[in-house]
Amino acid sequence: MINLRVVSVTSPLHPRTNERVRATSRRVHCPPRTARTARTAMPSKLARGIPRRVRYDGPYSMNLRDPARFARTLLVNALVWEVPRVLVGFAYRRRYRATCGKGGKHAEFAALAPSHVMSFVHAVVISVLGLFIMRETWNYPIYDKFYVNDRWADPSRFTLNVIELTNWLFFGYMTDDLAHVLVKYPKLGKADMVAHHLVFIACAILAGGTQSFLFPFSWLLAGELSTPLLALRWFIRTLAGLDSPTLAAVATRMNLLQSRRDADADADADAEAKTATAKEAAGALEAAVTKTFVFVFFVVRVCVFGAGLAHTLRFHAAHAAVPAGARAAIMSILLAGAGLNAFWFRLMIVKVLGFGGKREKRE
């Protein structure tokens, strides 16, 4: 608290008593205007007016009026994910060199595994960046959460640079992965996966080009926390088809199998017994991963996404300065995403947990 003392002053003669009047001194307590209070203070629409939207030309800004720079930056960010994908593919082909040449399941596994590995890595990196952005923008003034303006509260622009860099990384991955989905269609995904990538690419271009919806971008990326579990489930199912002993070892270490093989088991056990063990381990691991996935999906795709959408709808006037076309498109995508998340979660509740399904008719 800042203590301000009002200095005693002497007034002119009183008109009735002809005596001089001395003002009493008092302390006035004013809260300090720190950086935190400056950021958390919500600007009054009536008192200060709506901040004017301005253009920020930073190192990672997306400029749709410069096609050459746009294409060059997109290529660089796509290569950020493509180069590791190629290296992972090389490692898998070298690991399964003896069996890949013959074709079959091993060759298909080596061809598709790099995409699922990069999906896992991308989801972890992007969701962590999303949580960081959410923390940094949590106490921003309400207008700063939705667009860059002439009263921006963060003079360093560090968080804004991180947001724009993250958007490019996200955009680059979606473009690169979409190319692989189309080339290997339908092994990596069908029409719904193509639509999913196209929608998010459009969202990245609209939000990045207009430098808007900064805070919603954070909780949208946080929803990627559930994606690594989908990649794990794919590996479990695929390795089960390859009769991989790794599944039994992992399931045993996690105490997910009710029975384990004896240490001195016959090394020449028949293939049927080995397959049964791999399938049993895969079933136990997949059940554990699926339950975890349902929980994480509920937290990030239902609770966090729902709360973020409610916040965006509540303060709809705060993003009125965003160009109407981009604003309408992004809001439509967010609303459609909320409906799709609710639909998917309902299917999970019915199929995985067995709740809400149709009851059997009594005879």
Short mmCIF file of N, CA and C in Angstrom, two decimals, residues 2 11 46 49 65 82 85-86 136 138 155 183 220 229 258 271 326 360:
data_model
loop_
_atom_site.label_atom_id
_atom_site.label_comp_id
_atom_site.label_asym_id
_atom_site.label_seq_id
_atom_site.Cartn_x
_atom_site.Cartn_y
_atom_site.Cartn_z
N ILE A 2 0.48 2.25 -0.73
CA ILE A 2 1.21 3.51 -0.79
C ILE A 2 0.50 4.51 0.10
N SER A 11 -6.12 28.24 4.82
CA SER A 11 -7.12 28.89 3.98
C SER A 11 -7.16 30.38 4.28
N LEU A 46 -17.72 1.25 -21.32
CA LEU A 46 -18.34 2.57 -21.31
C LEU A 46 -17.32 3.65 -20.97
N GLY A 49 -13.94 2.72 -23.71
CA GLY A 49 -14.19 2.38 -25.09
C GLY A 49 -13.52 1.08 -25.47
N ARG A 65 -0.85 -11.43 -46.84
CA ARG A 65 -0.62 -10.58 -48.01
C ARG A 65 0.77 -10.79 -48.60
N GLU A 82 8.37 -33.38 -40.52
CA GLU A 82 8.64 -34.38 -41.55
C GLU A 82 10.01 -35.03 -41.40
N ARG A 85 9.95 -37.64 -38.77
CA ARG A 85 9.12 -38.73 -39.27
C ARG A 85 9.94 -39.66 -40.18
N VAL A 86 10.73 -39.05 -41.05
CA VAL A 86 11.58 -39.84 -41.96
C VAL A 86 12.62 -40.63 -41.17
N GLU A 136 -0.13 -17.95 -19.21
CA GLU A 136 0.35 -16.59 -19.44
C GLU A 136 -0.79 -15.62 -19.76
N TRP A 138 -3.97 -16.00 -18.80
CA TRP A 138 -5.09 -16.16 -17.87
C TRP A 138 -5.52 -14.82 -17.27
N PRO A 155 4.03 -5.44 -22.65
CA PRO A 155 4.92 -4.66 -23.53
C PRO A 155 6.01 -5.50 -24.18
N VAL A 183 -1.90 -39.70 -49.00
CA VAL A 183 -1.06 -40.63 -49.75
C VAL A 183 -1.35 -42.07 -49.35
N LEU A 220 -7.92 -24.81 -26.71
CA LEU A 220 -8.12 -25.70 -27.85
C LEU A 220 -6.94 -26.65 -28.00
N LEU A 229 -2.78 -41.01 -26.05
CA LEU A 229 -3.37 -42.29 -25.64
C LEU A 229 -3.94 -43.04 -26.83
N GLN A 258 -3.45 -61.58 -14.88
CA GLN A 258 -3.78 -62.39 -13.72
C GLN A 258 -2.80 -63.54 -13.54
N ALA A 271 3.09 -71.85 -31.10
CA ALA A 271 2.74 -70.48 -31.50
C ALA A 271 1.38 -70.08 -30.96
N ALA A 326 -13.95 -13.97 -40.31
CA ALA A 326 -13.09 -14.86 -39.52
C ALA A 326 -13.74 -15.20 -38.19
N GLU A 360 -32.05 -54.43 -22.46
CA GLU A 360 -32.62 -55.60 -23.10
C GLU A 360 -34.10 -55.74 -22.72
#
